[in-house]
Amino acid sequence: MPRRTSCYMVSYVILFSTVGLFTVGTIRADDWSQWLGTERDGVWREKGLIDKFPKGGPKVLWRKPIAAGYSGPAVVGDRVYVMDRERASDAEGKPLRPTRDGIRGNERVLCLRATDGELLWKYVYDCPYTISYPAGPRTTPLVDEGRVYTLGAMGNLLCLNATNGEVVWSKSLMKEYKLEEPPVWGWAAHPLLDGDRLYCLVGGKNSAVVAFDKNTGKEIWKALTTEEIGYSPPMIYEAGGKRQLIVWLSESIQSLDPSTGEVYWKQAYPTDRPPQRPAVNIITVKRLNDLLFLSTYYHGPLMLKLDPDKPGASVVWKGKSNNPARPDGLHMLMGSPVLKDGHIYGVCAAGQLRCLDARTGQQVWETLDATGGKKGDCATAFLVPQGDRFIIFNDQGDLILAKLSPKGYEQIDRAHILEPVQAARGREVVWSHPAFAHRCMFARNDKEFVCVSLASES
């Protein structure tokens, strides 16, 4: 087995266009500037979109080659940002064998022109992998005020000039926090930006979560110790008269003061047994009014109620099953749940799209239609509300227009967009969340990056 070590920060920038020809403006309402969009809630708010697909499917504006990775794209202005990984190969193109330092290869940050997919610049750094599922980076780039922030699978945290890819600052979380090894599946929790603070799950003693200065990369505060940092991204919600930084670690979910890292409250998860190792707390913690929802593949759902008068939370209901083969409620894996009109919509362990009553956890209905019509281990789909319907992208590369309500699942239309080319859990899958911006969907698998128009003709 290779020894686990940090990435080598030997890097370079390649420019493909004159910098002055392309500018990065302020974030617009129709951008998708980070994980789950500019508002970080997974809602697509644009109008002027098609009601149904034209014959043959939506119009493909461009397709471009890309290397492997789970990183979803971010779209700001006329630019698209995404990460991938090229595995090192010999002169004949065969992948090099792993060494004591890991599986050799480069992580890349790519900047493409949104209108035609032309590569404008790329930033590349040497990055041996010592993690499971070593396909590539996991997190979505975060774009703000002319800078792009990225977090690689081996803990390389970068701040780049969004116009030309030049490094503003960089750090290796492995080295700076003296970590002996990376998380089992690498760093996968999407960074959160709030004001001048960039929040990241890091790991190590008293540094499970760290707030960095977004301009310099300097540590502002660090807090919490955990066996595993997990993969669910930090979120900020306001409740009980306070803005609360919600951090879900492998043993518990906690609320912190975003300014200082002081703990407001803590709730064990799971509540009645030791956590599964390695932990699979992946989904984004979602809020509906005074409710806060989380779930994992093994331990199932937990619904909390936020205290209206002070920072605090209490258990409303929880799942009973610890077996994803017999899941109660929602045993979710990757796709973030949608909490809407008193109900929860999400994809369960084997691909069952389910609707639950948010107040009780009682299942209202389920269907396999959105994920391929039959059960599959870790089958999933990404659910994106848009107006009075949902845009669904499943792990078979299908784009679906559908209506979801307590009455059931109603498919409007379906089109195949990308081939599932990555082997996982005995299936071929696409496990990268698309971006929805400029009346288009931007999506990728391990071989190509595609932009399809969903704009109405009028």
CSV table of C-alpha atoms in Angstrom, one decimal:
chain,number,residue,atom,x,y,z
A,1,MET,CA,0.0,0.0,0.0
A,2,PRO,CA,1.3,3.5,-0.8
A,3,ARG,CA,2.3,5.7,2.1
A,4,ARG,CA,-0.2,8.6,2.6
A,5,THR,CA,1.4,11.9,2.1
A,6,SER,CA,0.5,15.4,1.0
A,7,CYS,CA,0.5,16.7,-2.6
A,8,TYR,CA,3.6,18.3,-4.0
A,9,MET,CA,2.8,21.9,-4.8
A,10,VAL,CA,4.9,22.0,-8.0
A,11,SER,CA,2.5,24.0,-10.2
A,12,TYR,CA,2.1,26.1,-13.3
A,13,VAL,CA,-0.4,28.2,-15.1
A,14,ILE,CA,-1.0,28.0,-18.8
A,15,LEU,CA,-2.9,30.8,-20.6
A,16,PHE,CA,-4.7,30.3,-23.8
A,17,SER,CA,-6.1,33.7,-24.5
A,18,THR,CA,-5.1,37.3,-24.1
A,19,VAL,CA,-6.1,38.3,-20.6
A,20,GLY,CA,-7.5,41.7,-21.6
A,21,LEU,CA,-10.1,40.1,-23.9
A,22,PHE,CA,-12.0,38.4,-21.0
A,23,THR,CA,-13.1,39.9,-17.8
A,24,VAL,CA,-14.8,38.5,-14.7
A,25,GLY,CA,-17.6,40.8,-13.6
A,26,THR,CA,-19.6,40.8,-10.5
A,27,ILE,CA,-21.8,37.8,-9.7
A,28,ARG,CA,-25.2,38.0,-11.4
A,29,ALA,CA,-28.5,36.5,-10.4
A,30,ASP,CA,-28.2,33.9,-13.2
A,31,ASP,CA,-24.7,32.7,-12.2
A,32,TRP,CA,-23.9,29.5,-10.3
A,33,SER,CA,-20.9,30.6,-8.4
A,34,GLN,CA,-20.4,27.8,-5.9
A,35,TRP,CA,-21.8,24.5,-4.6
A,36,LEU,CA,-25.6,24.5,-5.0
A,37,GLY,CA,-25.5,27.9,-6.7
A,38,THR,CA,-25.0,31.4,-5.7
A,39,GLU,CA,-27.5,31.2,-2.9
A,40,ARG,CA,-26.1,27.8,-1.8
A,41,ASP,CA,-29.6,26.4,-1.7
A,42,GLY,CA,-29.7,24.3,-4.9
A,43,VAL,CA,-32.6,26.4,-6.4
A,44,TRP,CA,-32.5,27.5,-10.1
A,45,ARG,CA,-34.3,30.8,-10.2
A,46,GLU,CA,-34.0,31.7,-13.9
A,47,LYS,CA,-37.0,32.1,-16.1
A,48,GLY,CA,-37.5,31.8,-19.9
A,49,LEU,CA,-36.8,28.0,-19.9
A,50,ILE,CA,-38.3,25.3,-22.1
A,51,ASP,CA,-41.4,23.5,-21.0
A,52,LYS,CA,-40.4,20.3,-22.8
A,53,PHE,CA,-37.3,19.1,-24.7
A,54,PRO,CA,-37.3,19.5,-28.5
A,55,LYS,CA,-37.2,16.4,-30.6
A,56,GLY,CA,-33.8,14.8,-30.1
A,57,GLY,CA,-33.3,16.4,-26.7
A,58,PRO,CA,-32.0,19.8,-25.7
A,59,LYS,CA,-29.6,21.7,-27.9
A,60,VAL,CA,-25.9,20.9,-27.2
A,61,LEU,CA,-24.0,24.2,-27.3
A,62,TRP,CA,-20.6,22.6,-26.9
A,63,ARG,CA,-18.8,19.4,-25.7
A,64,LYS,CA,-15.2,19.5,-24.6
A,65,PRO,CA,-12.8,16.9,-23.3
A,66,ILE,CA,-12.0,16.8,-19.6
A,67,ALA,CA,-10.1,14.4,-17.3
A,68,ALA,CA,-11.6,12.5,-14.3
A,69,GLY,CA,-13.2,14.0,-11.2
A,70,TYR,CA,-16.3,14.5,-9.2
A,71,SER,CA,-15.9,18.3,-9.1
A,72,GLY,CA,-19.0,20.2,-10.3
A,73,PRO,CA,-18.7,23.4,-12.3
A,74,ALA,CA,-19.1,27.0,-11.2
A,75,VAL,CA,-20.3,29.6,-13.7
A,76,VAL,CA,-19.7,33.4,-13.3
A,77,GLY,CA,-20.2,35.8,-16.1
A,78,ASP,CA,-18.6,34.5,-19.3
A,79,ARG,CA,-16.5,31.9,-17.5
A,80,VAL,CA,-16.9,28.3,-16.2
A,81,TYR,CA,-14.6,26.9,-13.6
A,82,VAL,CA,-14.1,23.2,-12.8
A,83,MET,CA,-11.5,20.8,-11.4
A,84,ASP,CA,-10.2,17.5,-12.8
A,85,ARG,CA,-7.2,15.1,-12.5
A,86,GLU,CA,-4.9,13.6,-15.1
A,87,ARG,CA,-3.2,10.4,-13.9
A,88,ALA,CA,0.4,10.2,-14.8
A,89,SER,CA,1.2,7.8,-17.7
A,90,ASP,CA,4.2,6.5,-19.6
A,91,ALA,CA,5.2,7.2,-23.2
A,92,GLU,CA,2.6,4.7,-24.5
A,93,GLY,CA,-0.2,6.3,-22.5
A,94,LYS,CA,-0.4,3.5,-19.8
A,95,PRO,CA,-1.0,4.8,-16.2
A,96,LEU,CA,2.1,4.6,-14.1
A,97,ARG,CA,2.0,2.2,-11.2
A,98,PRO,CA,1.6,3.6,-7.7
A,99,THR,CA,4.7,4.4,-5.7
A,100,ARG,CA,5.3,4.8,-2.0
A,101,ASP,CA,4.0,8.3,-2.4
A,102,GLY,CA,0.7,7.3,-4.0
A,103,ILE,CA,-1.0,7.2,-7.4
A,104,ARG,CA,0.8,9.8,-9.4
A,105,GLY,CA,-1.0,12.5,-11.3
A,106,ASN,CA,-1.9,16.2,-11.5
A,107,GLU,CA,-4.9,18.1,-10.2
A,108,ARG,CA,-6.1,20.9,-12.5
A,109,VAL,CA,-8.2,24.0,-12.1
A,110,LEU,CA,-9.7,24.8,-15.5
A,111,CYS,CA,-11.3,28.0,-16.8
A,112,LEU,CA,-13.4,27.8,-19.9
A,113,ARG,CA,-15.5,30.3,-21.8
A,114,ALA,CA,-19.1,29.7,-21.1
A,115,THR,CA,-20.4,30.4,-24.6
A,116,ASP,CA,-18.2,28.0,-26.5
A,117,GLY,CA,-16.2,25.9,-24.0
A,118,GLU,CA,-12.8,27.3,-25.2
A,119,LEU,CA,-10.1,26.7,-22.6
A,120,LEU,CA,-8.9,30.1,-21.4
A,121,TRP,CA,-6.4,29.0,-18.7
A,122,LYS,CA,-5.5,26.1,-16.5
A,123,TYR,CA,-3.6,25.8,-13.2
A,124,VAL,CA,-1.9,22.5,-12.7
A,125,TYR,CA,-0.1,20.9,-9.7
A,126,ASP,CA,1.5,17.6,-9.0
A,127,CYS,CA,-0.7,15.6,-6.7
A,128,PRO,CA,-0.2,11.9,-5.8
A,129,TYR,CA,-3.4,10.3,-4.4
A,130,THR,CA,-3.6,8.0,-1.4
A,131,ILE,CA,-7.4,8.0,-1.1
A,132,SER,CA,-10.2,5.7,-2.0
A,133,TYR,CA,-12.2,6.4,-5.2
A,134,PRO,CA,-9.1,8.2,-6.6
A,135,ALA,CA,-10.8,9.5,-9.7
A,136,GLY,CA,-10.2,13.2,-9.0
A,137,PRO,CA,-11.2,16.3,-7.0
A,138,ARG,CA,-14.5,16.4,-5.2
A,139,THR,CA,-15.4,20.0,-4.5
A,140,THR,CA,-17.0,22.7,-6.7
A,141,PRO,CA,-14.9,25.9,-7.2
A,142,LEU,CA,-16.1,29.0,-5.3
A,143,VAL,CA,-15.9,32.3,-7.2
A,144,ASP,CA,-16.1,35.6,-5.5
A,145,GLU,CA,-14.9,39.2,-6.4
A,146,GLY,CA,-12.5,38.1,-9.2
A,147,ARG,CA,-11.1,35.2,-7.3
A,148,VAL,CA,-11.7,31.4,-7.4
A,149,TYR,CA,-11.2,29.2,-4.4
A,150,THR,CA,-10.6,25.5,-4.8
A,151,LEU,CA,-10.0,22.6,-2.5
A,152,GLY,CA,-8.4,19.5,-3.9
A,153,ALA,CA,-8.9,15.9,-2.8
A,154,MET,CA,-5.5,15.8,-1.0
A,155,GLY,CA,-6.2,19.1,0.9
A,156,ASN,CA,-4.6,21.7,-1.4
A,157,LEU,CA,-6.5,24.9,-0.7
A,158,LEU,CA,-6.0,27.5,-3.4
A,159,CYS,CA,-7.0,31.1,-4.1
A,160,LEU,CA,-6.5,32.0,-7.8
A,161,ASN,CA,-7.0,35.1,-9.8
A,162,ALA,CA,-10.2,34.3,-11.7
A,163,THR,CA,-9.1,36.2,-14.8
A,164,ASN,CA,-5.8,34.5,-15.4
A,165,GLY,CA,-5.3,31.7,-12.9
A,166,GLU,CA,-2.4,33.3,-11.1
A,167,VAL,CA,-2.0,32.2,-7.5
A,168,VAL,CA,-3.1,34.7,-4.8
A,169,TRP,CA,-2.3,32.3,-2.0
A,170,SER,CA,-2.2,28.6,-1.4
A,171,LYS,CA,-1.9,26.1,1.5
A,172,SER,CA,-1.5,22.4,2.0
A,173,LEU,CA,-3.9,21.4,4.8
A,174,MET,CA,-2.0,18.2,5.2
A,175,LYS,CA,1.3,20.0,5.9
A,176,GLU,CA,0.0,23.0,7.8
A,177,TYR,CA,-2.1,21.0,10.2
A,178,LYS,CA,0.4,18.2,10.5
A,179,LEU,CA,-2.1,15.5,9.4
A,180,GLU,CA,-0.7,12.0,9.1
A,181,GLU,CA,-3.1,10.9,6.4
A,182,PRO,CA,-6.0,12.4,4.4
A,183,PRO,CA,-9.7,11.5,5.0
A,184,VAL,CA,-10.5,8.1,3.5
A,185,TRP,CA,-12.2,9.6,0.5
A,186,GLY,CA,-10.2,12.8,0.4
A,187,TRP,CA,-11.3,16.4,1.2
A,188,ALA,CA,-14.8,16.7,-0.2
A,189,ALA,CA,-16.6,19.3,1.9
A,190,HIS,CA,-17.2,22.4,-0.3
A,191,PRO,CA,-15.7,25.5,1.3
A,192,LEU,CA,-18.1,28.2,2.5
A,193,LEU,CA,-17.5,31.9,2.1
A,194,ASP,CA,-19.1,34.5,4.4
A,195,GLY,CA,-17.9,38.0,4.4
A,196,ASP,CA,-14.1,37.9,4.6
A,197,ARG,CA,-14.0,34.4,6.1
A,198,LEU,CA,-13.5,31.2,4.2
A,199,TYR,CA,-14.7,28.1,6.2
A,200,CYS,CA,-13.2,24.7,5.5
A,201,LEU,CA,-13.3,21.3,7.2
A,202,VAL,CA,-9.7,20.5,7.8
A,203,GLY,CA,-9.1,17.8,10.5
A,204,GLY,CA,-6.5,17.4,13.2
A,205,LYS,CA,-6.6,18.4,16.9
A,206,ASN,CA,-8.8,21.4,17.5
A,207,SER,CA,-8.9,22.1,13.8
A,208,ALA,CA,-11.9,20.1,12.4
A,209,VAL,CA,-13.2,23.4,11.1
A,210,VAL,CA,-11.0,26.4,10.3
A,211,ALA,CA,-11.9,30.0,9.3
A,212,PHE,CA,-9.4,31.5,6.9
A,213,ASP,CA,-9.0,35.1,5.8
A,214,LYS,CA,-10.2,35.0,2.2
A,215,ASN,CA,-7.7,37.6,1.1
A,216,THR,CA,-4.5,36.2,2.6
A,217,GLY,CA,-5.3,32.6,3.6
A,218,LYS,CA,-4.3,33.4,7.2
A,219,GLU,CA,-6.0,31.4,9.9
A,220,ILE,CA,-8.6,33.4,11.8
A,221,TRP,CA,-9.8,30.7,14.2
A,222,LYS,CA,-9.9,26.9,14.4
A,223,ALA,CA,-12.2,24.7,16.5
A,224,LEU,CA,-13.3,21.1,17.3
A,225,THR,CA,-11.7,17.7,17.3
A,226,THR,CA,-13.2,14.7,15.6
A,227,GLU,CA,-12.1,11.2,14.4
A,228,GLU,CA,-13.2,12.1,10.9
A,229,ILE,CA,-14.2,15.4,9.4
A,230,GLY,CA,-16.7,14.0,7.0
A,231,TYR,CA,-17.8,15.4,3.6
A,232,SER,CA,-20.9,17.5,4.4
A,233,PRO,CA,-20.2,21.1,3.6
A,234,PRO,CA,-20.5,23.8,6.3
A,235,MET,CA,-23.6,26.0,6.1
A,236,ILE,CA,-24.7,29.2,7.8
A,237,TYR,CA,-28.3,29.6,9.0
A,238,GLU,CA,-29.9,32.2,11.2
A,239,ALA,CA,-32.0,31.0,14.1
A,240,GLY,CA,-32.6,31.9,17.8
A,241,GLY,CA,-31.4,35.5,17.1
A,242,LYS,CA,-28.0,34.3,15.9
A,243,ARG,CA,-26.2,33.5,12.7
A,244,GLN,CA,-25.0,29.9,13.2
A,245,LEU,CA,-22.3,28.0,11.4
A,246,ILE,CA,-23.5,24.5,11.0
A,247,VAL,CA,-20.8,21.9,11.0
A,248,TRP,CA,-21.6,18.2,10.6
A,249,LEU,CA,-18.8,15.9,11.7
A,250,SER,CA,-18.7,12.1,11.9
A,251,GLU,CA,-20.0,11.9,15.5
A,252,SER,CA,-22.2,14.9,15.8
A,253,ILE,CA,-23.7,18.0,14.2
A,254,GLN,CA,-22.7,21.3,15.9
A,255,SER,CA,-23.5,25.0,15.7
A,256,LEU,CA,-20.8,27.5,16.1
A,257,ASP,CA,-20.5,31.3,16.2
A,258,PRO,CA,-19.2,32.1,12.7
A,259,SER,CA,-17.0,35.0,14.1
A,260,THR,CA,-15.2,33.1,16.8
A,261,GLY,CA,-15.8,29.3,16.5
A,262,GLU,CA,-17.5,29.2,19.9
A,263,VAL,CA,-19.9,26.2,20.1
A,264,TYR,CA,-23.5,27.1,20.5
A,265,TRP,CA,-25.0,23.6,20.6
A,266,LYS,CA,-24.1,20.0,19.8
A,267,GLN,CA,-26.3,17.0,18.8
A,268,ALA,CA,-24.9,13.5,18.6
A,269,TYR,CA,-25.4,11.6,15.3
A,270,PRO,CA,-26.3,8.8,15.3
A,271,THR,CA,-28.1,9.3,18.6
A,272,ASP,CA,-28.1,5.7,19.9
A,273,ARG,CA,-25.1,3.8,18.5
A,274,PRO,CA,-21.5,4.4,17.4
A,275,PRO,CA,-21.1,6.0,14.0
A,276,GLN,CA,-20.3,3.8,10.9
A,277,ARG,CA,-16.6,3.9,10.0
A,278,PRO,CA,-15.6,5.4,7.7
A,279,ALA,CA,-18.4,7.9,8.1
A,280,VAL,CA,-20.6,8.8,5.2
A,281,ASN,CA,-22.1,12.1,6.3
A,282,ILE,CA,-22.1,13.7,2.8
A,283,ILE,CA,-25.4,15.5,2.1
A,284,THR,CA,-25.7,19.2,2.7
A,285,VAL,CA,-27.7,19.9,5.9
A,286,LYS,CA,-30.9,21.6,4.8
A,287,ARG,CA,-33.3,23.9,6.6
A,288,LEU,CA,-37.1,24.4,6.4
A,289,ASN,CA,-38.3,27.1,8.7
A,290,ASP,CA,-37.4,25.9,12.2
A,291,LEU,CA,-36.4,22.4,11.0
A,292,LEU,CA,-32.9,21.1,10.2
A,293,PHE,CA,-32.5,17.9,8.3
A,294,LEU,CA,-29.6,15.4,7.8
A,295,SER,CA,-29.2,11.8,6.8
A,296,THR,CA,-26.7,9.2,5.8
A,297,TYR,CA,-26.6,5.9,3.9
A,298,TYR,CA,-26.2,3.8,7.0
A,299,HIS,CA,-27.9,5.6,9.9
A,300,GLY,CA,-30.8,7.3,8.1
A,301,PRO,CA,-32.5,10.6,8.8
A,302,LEU,CA,-32.5,12.9,11.7
A,303,MET,CA,-34.8,15.9,12.0
A,304,LEU,CA,-33.9,18.7,14.4
A,305,LYS,CA,-36.0,21.7,15.6
A,306,LEU,CA,-34.1,24.9,16.0
A,307,ASP,CA,-34.9,26.9,19.2
A,308,PRO,CA,-36.6,30.2,18.2
A,309,ASP,CA,-35.3,32.1,21.3
A,310,LYS,CA,-31.6,31.1,21.5
A,311,PRO,CA,-29.1,29.0,19.7
A,312,GLY,CA,-30.2,25.4,20.4
A,313,ALA,CA,-31.7,22.3,18.8
A,314,SER,CA,-33.8,19.3,19.8
A,315,VAL,CA,-34.6,16.0,18.1
A,316,VAL,CA,-38.1,15.9,16.4
A,317,TRP,CA,-37.8,12.5,14.9
A,318,LYS,CA,-35.2,10.1,13.6
A,319,GLY,CA,-34.8,6.9,11.5
A,320,LYS,CA,-34.8,3.5,13.2
A,321,SER,CA,-33.0,1.3,10.7
A,322,ASN,CA,-29.2,1.1,10.5
A,323,ASN,CA,-29.4,-1.1,7.4
A,324,PRO,CA,-29.5,0.6,4.0
A,325,ALA,CA,-31.0,-2.6,2.5
A,326,ARG,CA,-34.1,-2.0,4.6
A,327,PRO,CA,-34.2,1.8,4.8
A,328,ASP,CA,-36.8,3.7,6.7
A,329,GLY,CA,-37.4,7.3,5.7
A,330,LEU,CA,-34.4,8.5,3.7
A,331,HIS,CA,-31.0,6.9,3.9
A,332,MET,CA,-29.3,9.4,1.7
A,333,LEU,CA,-25.8,9.4,0.2
A,334,MET,CA,-24.8,12.3,-2.1
A,335,GLY,CA,-27.7,14.2,-3.6
A,336,SER,CA,-28.9,17.0,-1.3
A,337,PRO,CA,-32.5,16.8,-0.1
A,338,VAL,CA,-35.1,19.4,-1.0
A,339,LEU,CA,-37.3,20.7,1.8
A,340,LYS,CA,-40.4,22.4,0.4
A,341,ASP,CA,-43.9,23.1,1.5
A,342,GLY,CA,-43.7,20.9,4.6
A,343,HIS,CA,-42.2,17.9,2.8
A,344,ILE,CA,-38.8,16.4,2.1
A,345,TYR,CA,-37.8,15.0,-1.3
A,346,GLY,CA,-34.6,13.0,-1.7
A,347,VAL,CA,-33.1,9.8,-3.1
A,348,CYS,CA,-32.7,6.8,-0.7
A,349,ALA,CA,-29.9,4.2,-0.6
A,350,ALA,CA,-30.8,2.1,-3.7
A,351,GLY,CA,-32.2,4.9,-5.8
A,352,GLN,CA,-35.7,5.3,-4.4
A,353,LEU,CA,-36.9,8.9,-4.9
A,354,ARG,CA,-39.0,9.4,-1.8
A,355,CYS,CA,-41.3,12.1,-0.3
A,356,LEU,CA,-41.6,12.4,3.4
A,357,ASP,CA,-43.7,14.5,5.7
A,358,ALA,CA,-41.2,16.9,7.2
A,359,ARG,CA,-42.9,17.1,10.6
A,360,THR,CA,-43.3,13.4,11.2
A,361,GLY,CA,-40.8,11.6,8.9
A,362,GLN,CA,-43.7,9.5,7.6
A,363,GLN,CA,-43.1,8.3,4.0
A,364,VAL,CA,-45.7,9.7,1.5
A,365,TRP,CA,-44.6,8.0,-1.7
A,366,GLU,CA,-41.6,6.5,-3.5
A,367,THR,CA,-40.6,5.8,-7.1
A,368,LEU,CA,-37.6,4.4,-9.0
A,369,ASP,CA,-38.5,6.2,-12.2
A,370,ALA,CA,-36.1,9.1,-11.7
A,371,THR,CA,-33.0,6.9,-11.2
A,372,GLY,CA,-33.5,4.3,-14.0
A,373,GLY,CA,-36.5,2.2,-13.0
A,374,LYS,CA,-34.7,-0.4,-10.9
A,375,LYS,CA,-32.7,-0.4,-7.7
A,376,GLY,CA,-28.9,0.1,-7.8
A,377,ASP,CA,-26.4,0.2,-5.0
A,378,CYS,CA,-25.8,3.9,-4.2
A,379,ALA,CA,-28.0,5.0,-7.1
A,380,THR,CA,-28.6,8.7,-6.9
A,381,ALA,CA,-30.0,11.8,-8.6
A,382,PHE,CA,-29.5,15.6,-8.0
A,383,LEU,CA,-32.8,17.4,-7.5
A,384,VAL,CA,-33.0,21.1,-8.4
A,385,PRO,CA,-36.3,23.1,-7.9
A,386,GLN,CA,-37.0,25.5,-10.7
A,387,GLY,CA,-40.3,27.4,-10.6
A,388,ASP,CA,-43.2,24.9,-10.1
A,389,ARG,CA,-41.2,21.9,-11.2
A,390,PHE,CA,-37.9,20.1,-10.7
A,391,ILE,CA,-34.8,19.7,-12.8
A,392,ILE,CA,-33.4,16.2,-12.1
A,393,PHE,CA,-30.0,14.9,-13.2
A,394,ASN,CA,-29.4,11.3,-12.4
A,395,ASP,CA,-26.2,9.2,-12.2
A,396,GLN,CA,-27.0,7.6,-15.5
A,397,GLY,CA,-26.5,10.9,-17.3
A,398,ASP,CA,-30.3,11.5,-17.8
A,399,LEU,CA,-31.8,15.0,-17.5
A,400,ILE,CA,-35.4,15.0,-16.4
A,401,LEU,CA,-38.1,17.6,-16.1
A,402,ALA,CA,-40.6,16.6,-13.5
A,403,LYS,CA,-43.2,17.8,-11.0
A,404,LEU,CA,-42.8,16.6,-7.4
A,405,SER,CA,-45.5,17.1,-4.8
A,406,PRO,CA,-47.2,15.2,-2.0
A,407,LYS,CA,-49.4,13.7,-4.7
A,408,GLY,CA,-46.5,12.0,-6.4
A,409,TYR,CA,-43.9,12.1,-9.1
A,410,GLU,CA,-45.0,13.3,-12.6
A,411,GLN,CA,-42.4,13.1,-15.3
A,412,ILE,CA,-42.7,15.9,-18.0
A,413,ASP,CA,-39.8,14.9,-20.2
A,414,ARG,CA,-36.4,13.1,-20.2
A,415,ALA,CA,-33.2,13.3,-22.3
A,416,HIS,CA,-29.9,11.5,-22.1
A,417,ILE,CA,-27.0,14.0,-21.8
A,418,LEU,CA,-23.9,12.1,-20.7
A,419,GLU,CA,-22.6,8.6,-20.7
A,420,PRO,CA,-21.9,7.1,-17.3
A,421,VAL,CA,-18.3,6.1,-17.6
A,422,GLN,CA,-17.0,5.7,-14.1
A,423,ALA,CA,-17.2,2.3,-12.4
A,424,ALA,CA,-18.5,2.4,-8.8
A,425,ARG,CA,-20.4,-0.1,-6.7
A,426,GLY,CA,-20.8,-2.5,-9.6
A,427,ARG,CA,-22.4,0.2,-11.9
A,428,GLU,CA,-21.3,2.9,-14.3
A,429,VAL,CA,-22.1,6.3,-12.9
A,430,VAL,CA,-21.9,10.1,-13.2
A,431,TRP,CA,-21.4,11.5,-9.7
A,432,SER,CA,-20.8,15.2,-10.4
A,433,HIS,CA,-23.5,17.8,-9.7
A,434,PRO,CA,-24.2,20.1,-12.7
A,435,ALA,CA,-24.4,23.9,-12.7
A,436,PHE,CA,-27.5,25.6,-13.9
A,437,ALA,CA,-26.8,29.1,-15.2
A,438,HIS,CA,-27.5,31.4,-18.2
A,439,ARG,CA,-30.5,29.2,-19.1
A,440,CYS,CA,-28.1,26.3,-19.6
A,441,MET,CA,-26.9,23.2,-17.8
A,442,PHE,CA,-23.2,22.6,-17.5
A,443,ALA,CA,-22.3,19.0,-16.7
A,444,ARG,CA,-19.4,16.6,-16.8
A,445,ASN,CA,-18.4,13.0,-16.6
A,446,ASP,CA,-14.8,11.6,-16.5
A,447,LYS,CA,-14.3,12.2,-20.2
A,448,GLU,CA,-16.3,15.2,-21.5
A,449,PHE,CA,-17.8,18.5,-20.3
A,450,VAL,CA,-21.0,19.6,-21.9
A,451,CYS,CA,-23.2,22.7,-22.1
A,452,VAL,CA,-26.8,22.2,-23.1
A,453,SER,CA,-29.3,25.0,-23.7
A,454,LEU,CA,-32.6,24.9,-21.8
A,455,ALA,CA,-33.7,28.3,-23.0
A,456,SER,CA,-37.1,28.8,-24.6
A,457,GLU,CA,-37.2,30.0,-28.1
A,458,SER,CA,-39.2,33.1,-27.3
